[in-house]
């Protein structure tokens, strides 16, 4: 992805904290002389659970490792490290994807639960696409949360991107309608729609989201070209339920994993990618405009489980 | 009421055969299931480990009560232990001897601090106090606007100015609270990472100068294993007095609360259960314990029902039952009461066992919600005479009602059928009036299925 340049360092810095924590623990498990026994597997399982990867997936890996051990392909504990890396690569790299920006306009619908970082992600993405020479339009379709529109407008002014909006409390579908119309008329390259945070268990709010998608689709066949769920890294096992319900409701094209600059590792995405086949497309590592980048499975895995 | 976990434990004990007493061996297998249940609920693995040890020592040697199966017995022990760990209910924030009482909120980005600040303000205002809000988040665009908008909705004054430093805002707010006699003063701070030293220094400086009486850590109920690290760091760096658990209206099991409670030793004061400013509840450890174990939240359901059903209407209904005069108007009244309890999917989510089933049935439920709306419209399109004597509704009346309410004749038929069924059911219930008196919190729930 050409539009994210110079990101390598920041991203690596942001991910480093997750890495520091995990790699120290993994080191004691993947000690060359350590016997591969139940105690080792138990320790490994705990490390994986601590990364929010979940008990089920941890058990899966244990299975696979035990098989390899039976076949004699793994005899020393340090051989488990590349095996584990391969396990992650097989899972995460199988479904990669970049943003579909081939349309004019490409319509991106950003959605997720409350407080995941949708508005900030919209603004960061808009700024980076603009820097890359694309014309961008933002739409403030979160008409519910107090001052959500002002938040996006402030961002818009800061990064020099127009924001399509209506009054607070107005119908978000009308905002989407206006925005798609404006984006088509102005021939912009990308339209990014910020929606209200909603818990995946609220059927009325999920219906509203389905309607937003339908409105965009009716206005511009093929839109939205991306329906991205924003998920923050501290989220635990509930993240899977979120992804599953949003995916079922409108069909997700990808995930944005935010707040990776903390100590949380966002391990739940492994299960989401594996079981739902929804790829991670973007990651966020801070509050600044350039703290957003494309998801690179190799680098993500390097950060989680370094080669040595 | 012991659902998900107890079903799983049942199979464990089935394999082991009947036991009158819990032994080290049979409990070992059961505790493995308990462990998975807790991990799936996002309880930190270290907390789980020590918890399991504790439960094991407690459980071994206990007699299985005659009324329970071994599986239920284990769940009961685990449940009781969880309730104990989660601490007492209804932790109240003490009022300071010299007003204003100062409450400071802090937490990660997006955990729900600003919304919680507004909810607290509303709660105190409802109690007859005069709160003041301080918007000290100058970093997130429009965060101050957000609190000001919420304050305006609640008629609660808000101090905040993006051109001032957070500490200055808090200082100004405290002065204003003192001169205008406003209490409590609620400080909404910016979201910050627990490892961001500069930002932690800022909140430490506010704490040192303003000396809040209660420092509340706001924690998202959906947080995973990292909750322990977050709480630990905030507690060491700044110090926490109590916790607020937000976004509990979703289906997160909320195990993070147990982790945070365990590492900080601080009580959970409030629980956030919705986006609106009235959605703040006192904390009930027994309910959260049930939820962590996947057992549903029966008590909240009963309470919601009691809130929604006003006592007079209920008594009136009982009288009507006696006289066998249950009209369509009464039927509608009941539908209304069911609806007042909240969106159907949320209400049903509290019923143990249903939580799981609902995953596939969300669309179906939405359909039932629509049914209720439709029934309301149909009854609206009837004449008063038709409502009291539904037997007069013939074919042509049915067509008129369907047209008037924008529904179809089959919808009208369905409604009439359900009403007739309910009426018949109530006739049968008449014979058991004693029982009915005891459950007057939930007078004759109409069946939602046709």
XYZ file of C-alpha atoms in Angstrom:
758
model
C 0.000 0.000 0.000
C 1.751 3.080 -1.222
C -0.140 5.628 0.792
C 1.289 4.556 4.095
C 4.919 5.473 3.960
C 7.418 6.071 6.706
C 5.213 4.164 9.045
C 7.521 1.301 9.793
C 9.280 2.909 12.734
C 6.212 4.249 14.521
C 4.389 1.012 14.097
C 7.259 -1.029 15.395
C 7.591 1.360 18.336
C 3.911 1.054 19.080
C 3.967 -2.701 18.913
C 7.149 -2.998 20.912
C 5.454 -2.918 24.276
C 3.301 -5.893 23.411
C 6.401 -7.588 22.127
C 8.490 -6.914 25.210
C 5.960 -8.500 27.474
C 5.272 -11.541 25.395
C 8.783 -12.335 24.237
C 10.229 -12.519 27.747
C 7.602 -15.067 28.705
C 7.991 -17.046 25.506
C 11.728 -17.209 25.971
C 11.432 -19.340 29.076
C 9.049 -21.683 27.285
C 11.120 -22.048 24.114
C 14.359 -22.793 26.001
C 16.408 -25.279 23.889
C 17.143 -27.705 26.719
C 13.690 -27.679 28.168
C 11.832 -30.979 28.002
C 8.570 -30.851 26.066
C 6.141 -31.939 28.728
C 2.754 -31.067 30.122
C 4.214 -28.308 32.261
C 5.574 -26.618 29.147
C 2.273 -26.854 27.320
C 0.450 -25.528 30.314
C 2.760 -22.539 30.501
C 2.434 -21.887 26.785
C -1.313 -22.104 27.006
C -1.338 -19.512 29.762
C 0.813 -17.135 27.738
C -1.554 -17.438 24.795
C -4.591 -16.924 26.976
C -2.922 -13.895 28.534
C -2.668 -12.455 25.013
C -6.469 -12.867 24.640
C -5.968 -15.531 21.997
C -8.388 -17.639 24.002
C -8.453 -21.070 25.575
C -9.857 -22.857 22.528
C -7.177 -21.663 20.127
C -4.461 -22.333 22.677
C -5.725 -25.899 22.948
C -5.643 -26.201 19.147
C -2.026 -25.246 19.008
C -1.207 -27.659 21.799
C -2.788 -30.412 19.709
C -0.740 -29.554 16.694
C 2.480 -29.335 18.687
C 1.833 -32.707 20.278
C 1.255 -34.233 16.849
C 4.539 -32.879 15.564
C 6.202 -34.242 18.650
C 4.703 -37.668 17.987
C 5.959 -37.639 14.403
C 9.371 -36.710 15.722
C 9.532 -33.448 13.771
C 9.805 -31.567 17.022
C 12.181 -32.832 19.650
C 13.467 -29.720 21.375
C 11.452 -26.905 22.957
C 13.087 -24.232 20.807
C 11.651 -25.940 17.723
C 8.238 -24.995 18.992
C 8.937 -21.336 18.317
C 9.015 -21.592 14.492
C 6.098 -23.984 14.728
C 4.085 -21.431 16.643
C 5.063 -18.689 14.211
C 3.926 -20.873 11.333
C 0.670 -21.524 13.138
C 0.066 -17.774 13.361
C 1.183 -17.133 9.769
C -1.131 -19.866 8.494
C -3.992 -18.258 10.333
C -3.351 -14.568 9.764
C -1.692 -14.478 6.371
C -4.291 -16.747 4.782
C -6.778 -13.925 4.650
C -4.940 -10.735 3.917
C -6.396 -7.829 2.140
C -5.813 -4.234 1.286
C -8.441 -1.535 1.180
C -10.510 -1.543 -1.965
C -9.955 1.982 -3.274
C -10.469 1.245 -6.959
C -13.798 3.041 -7.268
C -14.796 6.635 -7.628
C -15.916 7.211 -5.021
C -14.832 4.271 -2.900
C -17.227 4.235 0.030
C -15.856 3.034 3.367
C -18.313 2.339 6.193
C -16.725 2.371 9.637
C -18.588 0.602 12.421
C -18.106 -0.985 15.817
C -19.072 -0.934 19.484
C -18.907 2.225 21.579
C -15.482 3.604 22.364
C -13.500 1.402 19.971
C -12.019 4.417 18.177
C -14.135 4.794 15.050
C -14.080 8.588 14.780
C -10.345 8.838 15.359
C -9.686 6.046 12.844
C -11.872 7.804 10.246
C -9.883 11.001 10.693
C -6.488 9.278 10.562
C -7.420 7.348 7.455
C -8.777 10.467 5.763
C -5.590 12.384 6.526
C -3.340 9.665 5.164
C -5.349 9.144 1.998
C -5.347 12.889 1.443
C -1.574 13.010 1.898
C -1.367 10.344 -0.711
C -3.028 12.659 -3.206
C -6.554 11.318 -3.015
C -9.588 13.545 -2.624
C -11.459 12.516 0.510
C -14.834 13.284 2.040
C -15.954 12.425 5.581
C -19.540 11.789 6.665
C -20.691 12.255 10.271
C -23.357 9.574 10.517
C -23.026 9.317 14.302
C -25.897 11.635 15.079
C -26.548 10.060 18.476
C -23.559 10.597 20.746
C -23.301 14.112 22.117
C -20.764 16.169 20.127
C -19.734 13.286 17.884
C -20.386 15.500 14.865
C -18.286 18.312 16.337
C -15.509 15.801 16.999
C -15.362 14.785 13.349
C -15.717 18.414 12.225
C -12.768 19.432 14.389
C -10.742 16.654 12.812
C -11.946 17.681 9.348
C -10.793 21.263 9.886
C -7.479 20.060 11.261
C -6.680 17.798 8.320
C -8.427 19.876 5.643
C -11.154 17.424 4.684
C -14.815 18.369 4.222
C -17.342 16.752 6.543
C -20.897 16.054 5.404
C -23.180 16.395 8.401
C -26.642 17.254 9.643
C -27.962 18.366 13.014
C -27.460 16.174 16.073
C -30.263 13.669 16.460
C -31.105 13.620 12.752
C -31.536 10.421 10.759
C -28.124 8.862 10.049
C -29.551 7.305 6.886
C -30.220 10.810 5.566
C -26.596 11.742 6.280
C -25.386 8.697 4.358
C -27.747 9.537 1.499
C -26.429 13.110 1.314
C -22.822 12.008 1.665
C -22.902 9.418 -1.119
C -24.672 11.916 -3.348
C -22.119 14.625 -2.567
C -19.199 12.244 -3.043
C -20.521 11.209 -6.441
C -21.258 14.777 -7.516
C -17.869 16.063 -6.379
C -16.133 13.066 -7.926
C -14.038 12.463 -4.827
C -11.899 9.344 -4.602
C -12.887 8.166 -1.135
C -15.876 8.695 1.145
C -15.401 7.620 4.760
C -18.600 7.231 6.793
C -18.324 7.418 10.584
C -21.245 5.664 12.279
C -22.470 5.689 15.879
C -21.021 3.143 18.270
C -23.467 0.317 18.834
C -23.390 -2.861 20.842
C -23.840 -5.872 18.596
C -26.619 -7.198 20.837
C -29.011 -4.319 20.182
C -31.175 -5.456 17.322
C -32.707 -2.049 16.645
C -29.283 -0.449 16.263
C -28.110 -3.329 14.088
C -31.167 -2.796 11.889
C -30.206 0.840 11.601
C -26.755 -0.158 10.393
C -28.220 -2.499 7.800
C -30.322 0.411 6.619
C -27.263 2.656 6.295
C -25.631 0.063 4.094
C -28.777 -0.288 2.020
C -29.048 3.466 1.519
C -25.452 3.661 0.328
C -25.986 0.695 -1.970
C -29.128 2.126 -3.521
C -27.421 5.427 -4.175
C -24.290 3.869 -5.607
C -24.392 0.221 -6.682
C -21.522 -1.701 -5.133
C -21.198 0.665 -2.178
C -20.070 0.451 0.537
C -16.906 -1.018 -0.911
C -15.527 -1.585 2.557
C -17.414 -2.290 5.784
C -14.727 -2.104 8.430
C -15.265 -3.050 12.055
C -13.132 -1.068 14.476
C -12.018 -3.193 17.413
C -9.744 -2.037 20.206
C -6.855 -4.232 21.297
C -7.859 -4.422 24.980
C -11.078 -6.227 24.002
C -11.261 -9.778 25.261
C -13.318 -12.780 24.203
C -16.373 -10.602 23.533
C -14.574 -9.272 20.445
C -15.440 -12.480 18.657
C -19.149 -12.105 19.398
C -18.945 -8.537 18.113
C -17.316 -9.534 14.846
C -19.652 -12.487 14.355
C -22.805 -10.416 14.855
C -21.666 -7.482 12.715
C -20.503 -9.895 10.038
C -23.833 -11.668 10.073
C -25.740 -8.390 9.903
C -23.944 -6.579 7.098
C -20.946 -8.645 6.017
C -17.596 -7.241 7.140
C -14.827 -6.684 4.610
C -12.164 -6.146 7.245
C -11.090 -5.156 10.739
C -9.250 -2.135 12.114
C -7.387 -3.108 15.253
C -6.842 0.037 17.337
C -5.025 0.997 20.547
C -2.130 -1.391 19.974
C 0.186 1.107 21.658
C -0.859 -0.141 25.096
C 0.063 -3.446 26.662
C -2.884 -5.354 25.173
C -2.024 -7.632 22.290
C -5.369 -7.889 20.532
C -5.087 -11.668 20.399
C -8.816 -12.100 19.817
C -8.284 -11.117 16.166
C -6.589 -14.450 15.581
C -9.846 -16.217 16.315
C -11.872 -13.714 14.277
C -9.635 -14.150 11.238
C -9.590 -17.900 11.632
C -13.256 -18.564 12.195
C -14.898 -15.772 10.241
C -12.303 -15.252 7.510
C -12.478 -11.491 7.969
C -9.010 -10.015 7.349
C -7.352 -7.337 9.441
C -6.777 -4.362 7.181
C -5.597 -1.543 9.406
C -3.935 -1.145 12.767
C -3.798 1.901 15.039
C -0.944 2.544 17.442
C -1.657 5.962 18.927
C -3.657 9.160 18.928
C -1.684 10.995 16.220
C -2.769 11.233 12.619
C 0.055 9.060 11.347
C -0.431 6.351 13.981
C -2.423 4.209 11.570
C -1.082 1.721 9.092
C -1.892 -1.251 6.933
C -1.853 -4.585 8.688
C 1.208 -6.599 7.809
C 0.887 -10.143 9.168
C 4.625 -10.807 9.023
C 5.470 -7.736 11.060
C 2.594 -8.309 13.457
C 3.778 -11.842 14.112
C 7.364 -10.661 14.403
C 6.181 -8.295 17.089
C 4.177 -10.957 18.881
C 6.620 -13.850 18.596
C 10.097 -12.756 17.489
C 12.159 -15.251 15.562
C 14.652 -15.760 18.342
C -31.009 -21.326 37.530
C -27.584 -22.866 37.070
C -27.410 -23.130 33.352
C -24.465 -23.218 30.941
C -21.673 -24.246 33.277
C -23.805 -26.678 35.240
C -24.824 -28.487 32.060
C -21.191 -28.971 31.205
C -20.375 -30.074 34.722
C -23.259 -32.501 34.588
C -21.527 -34.530 31.897
C -18.348 -34.569 33.950
C -20.161 -36.036 36.925
C -22.215 -38.369 34.772
C -18.975 -39.977 33.717
C -17.800 -40.197 37.289
C -21.023 -41.671 38.524
C -23.066 -40.547 41.488
C -21.193 -39.229 44.462
C -22.466 -38.272 47.841
C -19.362 -36.343 48.661
C -17.012 -34.206 46.583
C -13.582 -35.785 46.492
C -10.281 -34.439 45.267
C -10.515 -36.643 42.169
C -13.995 -35.854 40.985
C -13.646 -32.191 41.691
C -10.442 -31.961 39.657
C -12.253 -32.723 36.421
C -15.055 -30.342 37.294
C -12.672 -27.515 38.057
C -11.136 -27.834 34.601
C -14.537 -26.884 33.215
C -14.836 -24.054 35.697
C -11.437 -22.809 34.594
C -12.446 -22.693 30.939
C -15.695 -20.941 31.819
C -13.818 -18.254 33.729
C -11.214 -17.796 30.994
C -13.937 -17.472 28.389
C -15.460 -14.781 30.572
C -12.132 -12.862 30.379
C -11.103 -13.393 33.982
C -7.331 -13.018 34.093
C -5.544 -16.372 34.022
C -3.539 -15.616 37.153
C -6.699 -14.701 38.998
C -8.311 -17.880 37.700
C -5.406 -19.963 38.951
C -5.570 -18.703 42.524
C -9.343 -18.804 42.448
C -9.428 -22.452 41.399
C -7.028 -23.344 44.188
C -9.236 -21.654 46.735
C -12.395 -23.312 45.470
C -10.718 -26.699 45.490
C -9.744 -26.489 49.142
C -13.229 -25.351 49.987
C -15.047 -27.947 47.947
C -13.163 -31.107 48.793
C -14.951 -33.070 51.441
C -18.203 -31.162 51.205
C -21.342 -33.234 51.233
C -23.496 -32.907 48.163
C -26.751 -31.429 49.362
C -29.683 -33.707 48.738
C -31.470 -31.056 46.727
C -28.556 -30.622 44.342
C -26.608 -32.764 41.908
C -22.808 -32.787 42.298
C -22.564 -30.478 39.266
C -24.900 -27.968 40.823
C -23.084 -28.261 44.097
C -19.796 -27.272 42.463
C -21.437 -24.391 40.621
C -22.934 -23.238 43.882
C -19.578 -23.254 45.625
C -17.953 -21.437 42.700
C -20.793 -18.950 42.564
C -20.671 -18.220 46.289
C -16.921 -17.807 46.149
C -17.226 -15.404 43.206
C -19.822 -13.330 45.031
C -17.482 -13.148 47.998
C -14.599 -12.010 45.813
C -16.630 -9.411 43.989
C -17.348 -7.779 47.320
C -20.355 -6.235 48.969
C -23.146 -4.651 47.007
C -24.136 -1.008 46.803
C -20.834 0.635 47.653
C -21.803 4.228 48.299
C -19.545 7.181 47.715
C -19.388 8.914 51.080
C -20.185 12.605 51.220
C -17.247 14.779 52.241
C -17.568 16.665 55.557
C -16.798 19.923 53.767
C -18.477 20.287 50.392
C -17.903 19.901 47.568
C -17.419 16.142 47.478
C -15.008 15.663 44.598
C -15.224 12.599 42.346
C -12.537 12.058 39.712
C -12.991 9.679 36.773
C -10.063 8.186 34.912
C -9.387 5.338 32.527
C -8.307 4.238 29.078
C -9.538 5.919 25.914
C -13.049 4.889 24.993
C -13.888 3.232 28.304
C -16.852 5.550 28.846
C -15.651 8.271 31.231
C -17.582 11.203 29.771
C -20.838 9.267 29.569
C -20.322 8.017 33.133
C -19.657 11.568 34.342
C -23.005 12.670 32.922
C -24.762 9.630 34.388
C -23.337 10.366 37.847
C -24.418 14.000 37.556
C -27.939 12.912 36.691
C -28.040 10.460 39.583
C -26.992 13.096 42.131
C -29.306 15.700 40.646
C -32.169 13.203 40.973
C -31.270 12.786 44.635
C -31.796 16.509 45.086
C -28.137 17.524 45.028
C -26.588 20.159 42.806
C -23.638 18.649 40.972
C -21.028 20.441 38.898
C -19.183 18.820 36.002
C -15.604 19.644 35.052
C -14.550 18.787 31.501
C -10.795 18.304 31.809
C -10.258 16.382 28.562
C -8.657 19.025 26.350
C -7.065 16.504 23.965
C -9.839 14.599 22.256
C -11.547 16.877 19.764
C -14.962 18.031 21.018
C -14.741 16.095 24.304
C -15.602 19.291 26.199
C -18.516 19.931 23.816
C -19.724 16.418 24.508
C -19.881 16.983 28.262
C -21.383 20.450 27.791
C -24.135 19.027 25.589
C -24.875 16.334 28.155
C -24.757 18.892 30.980
C -27.239 21.106 29.148
C -29.595 18.150 28.706
C -29.447 17.490 32.440
C -29.447 21.110 33.562
C -26.112 20.586 35.256
C -23.459 23.310 34.853
C -20.175 22.345 33.171
C -16.788 24.020 33.580
C -14.361 23.498 30.732
C -12.344 25.424 28.206
C -10.053 23.855 25.630
C -7.586 26.731 25.963
C -6.939 25.961 29.647
C -4.744 23.269 31.179
C -6.625 20.303 32.714
C -5.380 21.200 36.197
C -6.560 24.794 35.745
C -9.992 23.589 34.672
C -10.270 21.404 37.777
C -9.052 24.242 39.982
C -11.570 26.644 38.504
C -14.330 24.074 38.860
C -13.571 23.542 42.518
C -13.628 27.290 43.179
C -16.920 27.563 41.368
C -18.399 24.639 43.262
C -17.343 26.239 46.558
C -18.715 29.704 45.785
C -21.983 28.473 44.277
C -22.437 25.746 46.869
C -22.516 22.944 44.296
C -21.753 19.342 45.264
C -20.574 16.835 44.179
C -17.966 18.043 41.749
C -17.359 15.429 39.056
C -14.050 15.609 37.173
C -14.000 14.037 33.721
C -10.385 13.504 32.695
C -8.915 12.586 29.311
C -8.527 8.963 28.326
C -4.948 7.839 28.841
C -2.821 4.747 28.564
C -1.645 3.204 31.805
C 1.938 3.306 30.474
C 1.944 6.908 29.289
C 4.097 8.521 31.978
C 3.467 12.117 30.910
C -0.282 11.642 30.975
C -0.150 9.820 34.304
C 1.807 12.744 35.747
C -0.991 15.041 34.673
C -3.658 13.106 36.519
C -1.347 12.700 39.522
C -0.928 16.482 39.666
C -4.710 16.940 39.581
C -5.104 14.418 42.359
C -2.391 16.048 44.469
C -3.876 19.510 44.261
C -7.632 18.982 44.029
C -7.587 16.006 46.434
C -10.638 14.178 45.097
C -12.486 12.160 47.748
C -13.200 9.385 45.304
C -10.988 8.372 42.395
C -13.005 6.078 40.134
C -11.395 3.881 37.493
C -13.743 3.393 34.553
C -13.373 -0.066 33.015
C -15.023 -1.371 29.852
C -16.783 -4.682 30.615
C -15.520 -6.065 27.304
C -11.869 -5.753 28.353
C -9.822 -8.925 28.145
C -6.790 -10.201 30.015
C -5.090 -6.801 29.899
C -7.516 -5.408 32.499
C -5.169 -6.600 35.231
C -2.204 -4.655 33.858
C -4.297 -1.538 33.343
C -5.786 -1.580 36.835
C -2.479 -2.403 38.494
C -0.650 0.450 36.759
C -3.359 3.019 37.438
C -3.573 1.901 41.042
C 0.154 2.146 41.681
C 0.631 5.372 39.778
C -2.446 7.313 40.860
C -4.432 5.229 43.335
C -8.004 4.041 42.900
C -10.881 4.173 45.398
C -13.609 2.402 43.476
C -14.473 1.042 40.046
C -17.135 1.703 37.444
C -17.896 -1.117 35.027
C -19.326 0.173 31.732
C -21.082 -1.291 28.674
C -22.674 -4.081 30.671
C -25.747 -3.873 28.438
C -23.993 -5.992 25.839
C -23.284 -9.696 26.100
C -19.789 -9.398 27.572
C -19.524 -11.699 30.573
C -17.575 -9.052 32.481
C -14.833 -11.243 33.918
C -12.506 -8.246 33.726
C -14.335 -6.877 36.762
C -13.196 -9.826 38.833
C -9.585 -9.348 37.714
C -9.611 -5.642 38.466
C -11.307 -6.194 41.795
C -8.735 -8.841 42.708
C -5.625 -6.775 41.881
C -6.817 -3.457 43.305
C -8.939 -4.726 46.187
C -11.295 -1.839 45.462
C -15.076 -2.183 45.354
C -17.164 -1.866 42.211
C -19.427 1.122 42.799
C -21.505 1.408 39.631
C -22.380 -0.436 36.473
C -23.185 1.286 33.175
C -25.985 -0.410 31.243
C -26.734 1.824 28.277
C -25.930 4.917 26.280
C -28.582 7.166 27.843
C -27.782 9.174 30.965
C -30.185 7.201 33.167
C -28.426 3.906 32.456
C -26.305 3.689 35.616
C -27.007 1.072 38.257
C -25.593 0.121 41.630
C -23.436 -2.988 41.538
C -24.800 -6.395 42.518
C -22.070 -9.002 43.020
C -24.415 -12.001 42.845
C -25.722 -10.953 39.457
C -22.279 -10.424 38.010
C -21.156 -13.782 39.410
C -24.055 -15.501 37.616
C -23.220 -13.673 34.463
C -19.528 -14.574 34.550
C -20.542 -18.207 34.880
C -23.012 -17.853 31.990
C -26.043 -18.349 34.200
C -28.084 -15.348 33.119
C -29.366 -12.581 35.257
C -32.715 -13.614 36.675
C -32.780 -11.025 39.425
C -32.325 -8.097 37.058
C -35.164 -9.452 34.973
C -37.505 -9.710 37.931
C -36.553 -6.220 39.030
C -37.160 -4.812 35.582
C -40.529 -6.493 35.508
C -41.428 -5.052 38.884
C -40.381 -1.603 37.738
C -42.424 -1.807 34.588
C -45.565 -3.248 36.113
C -47.248 -0.733 38.270
C -48.896 -2.230 41.290
C -52.348 -0.729 40.723
C -52.605 -2.057 37.221
C -51.582 -5.448 38.522
C -54.297 -5.456 41.174
C -56.846 -4.316 38.643
C -55.794 -7.195 36.446
C -56.299 -9.685 39.256
C -59.778 -8.294 39.887
C -60.621 -8.623 36.198
C -59.401 -12.159 36.239
C -61.792 -12.984 39.025
C -64.636 -11.535 37.031
C -63.427 -13.186 33.892
C -63.531 -9.848 32.058
C -60.187 -9.845 30.294
C -60.684 -7.528 27.327
C -58.443 -6.694 24.421
C -57.715 -3.399 26.163
C -56.266 -5.383 29.073
C -54.351 -7.524 26.659
C -52.773 -4.426 25.217
C -51.966 -3.185 28.712
C -50.006 -6.351 29.276
C -48.172 -6.087 26.001
C -47.233 -2.564 26.975
C -45.811 -3.766 30.275
C -43.681 -6.313 28.520
C -42.427 -3.606 26.230
C -41.624 -1.229 29.068
C -39.049 -3.715 30.273
C -36.891 -2.782 27.316
C -36.123 -4.197 23.917
C -37.152 -7.822 23.861
C -33.738 -9.161 22.994
C -32.269 -7.524 26.075
C -35.026 -8.763 28.327
C -34.759 -12.306 27.055
C -30.971 -12.160 27.262
C -31.327 -12.064 31.004
C -33.116 -15.374 31.119
C -30.615 -18.138 31.772
C -30.131 -20.486 28.878
C -31.754 -18.104 26.475
C -28.561 -16.093 26.188
C -26.995 -18.802 24.053
C -30.077 -19.600 22.018
C -30.470 -15.992 21.073
C -27.344 -15.978 18.939
C -29.243 -17.538 16.071
C -32.579 -16.049 16.879
C -31.883 -12.329 16.744
C -33.941 -11.902 13.599
C -36.772 -13.910 15.063
C -36.771 -11.738 18.141
C -36.811 -8.594 16.088
C -39.887 -10.118 14.463
C -41.572 -10.487 17.827
C -40.803 -6.916 18.691
C -42.511 -5.944 15.448
C -45.439 -8.183 16.386
C -45.947 -6.161 19.531
C -45.973 -2.937 17.528
C -48.408 -4.453 15.079
C -50.736 -5.680 17.812
C -50.767 -2.207 19.262
C -51.816 -0.764 15.911
C -54.494 -3.383 15.423
C -56.104 -2.720 18.792
C -55.978 1.002 18.048
C -58.053 0.401 14.956
C -60.859 -1.275 16.878
C -63.956 0.420 18.253
C -64.342 0.451 22.048
C -67.138 -2.062 21.714
C -64.913 -4.430 19.762
C -62.210 -4.148 22.399
C -64.524 -5.197 25.228
C -66.410 -7.796 23.204
C -64.013 -9.262 20.670
C -66.564 -11.932 19.783
C -68.470 -9.357 17.670
C -65.531 -9.008 15.297
C -66.768 -10.691 12.132
C -65.175 -10.986 8.707
C -65.960 -7.510 7.455
C -64.883 -5.927 10.741
C -61.633 -7.847 10.454
C -61.036 -6.423 7.013
C -61.745 -2.916 8.229
C -59.388 -3.316 11.202
C -56.630 -4.710 8.994
C -56.966 -1.785 6.586
C -57.084 0.740 9.389
C -53.968 -0.574 11.060
C -52.016 -1.249 7.897
C -51.846 -4.965 8.667
C -53.414 -8.039 7.137
C -56.469 -10.008 8.169
C -54.231 -12.876 9.207
C -52.444 -10.543 11.640
C -55.793 -9.575 13.124
C -56.712 -13.245 13.391
C -53.462 -14.021 15.103
C -54.035 -11.333 17.688
C -57.562 -12.493 18.392
C -56.388 -16.055 18.724
C -53.671 -15.123 21.194
C -56.098 -13.100 23.229
C -58.554 -15.971 23.320
C -55.806 -18.379 24.367
C -54.650 -16.096 27.104
C -58.164 -15.621 28.344
C -58.635 -19.351 28.484
C -55.332 -19.774 30.285
C -56.341 -17.190 32.840
C -59.596 -18.948 33.437
C -57.592 -22.009 34.378
C -55.352 -19.906 36.555
C -58.364 -18.644 38.470
C -58.400 -21.888 40.322
C -54.909 -21.192 41.628
C -55.378 -17.691 42.908
C -53.180 -18.291 45.907
C -50.236 -18.936 43.654
C -51.072 -15.938 41.559
C -50.962 -13.671 44.564
C -47.426 -14.725 45.247
C -46.207 -13.917 41.788
C -47.986 -10.640 41.406
C -44.762 -9.052 40.273
C -45.327 -10.817 37.000
C -49.058 -11.002 36.412
C -49.927 -13.413 33.633
C -47.234 -12.896 31.062
C -48.847 -13.083 27.675
C -47.390 -15.775 25.513
C -45.512 -14.220 22.656
C -45.805 -17.255 20.479
C -48.919 -17.793 18.414
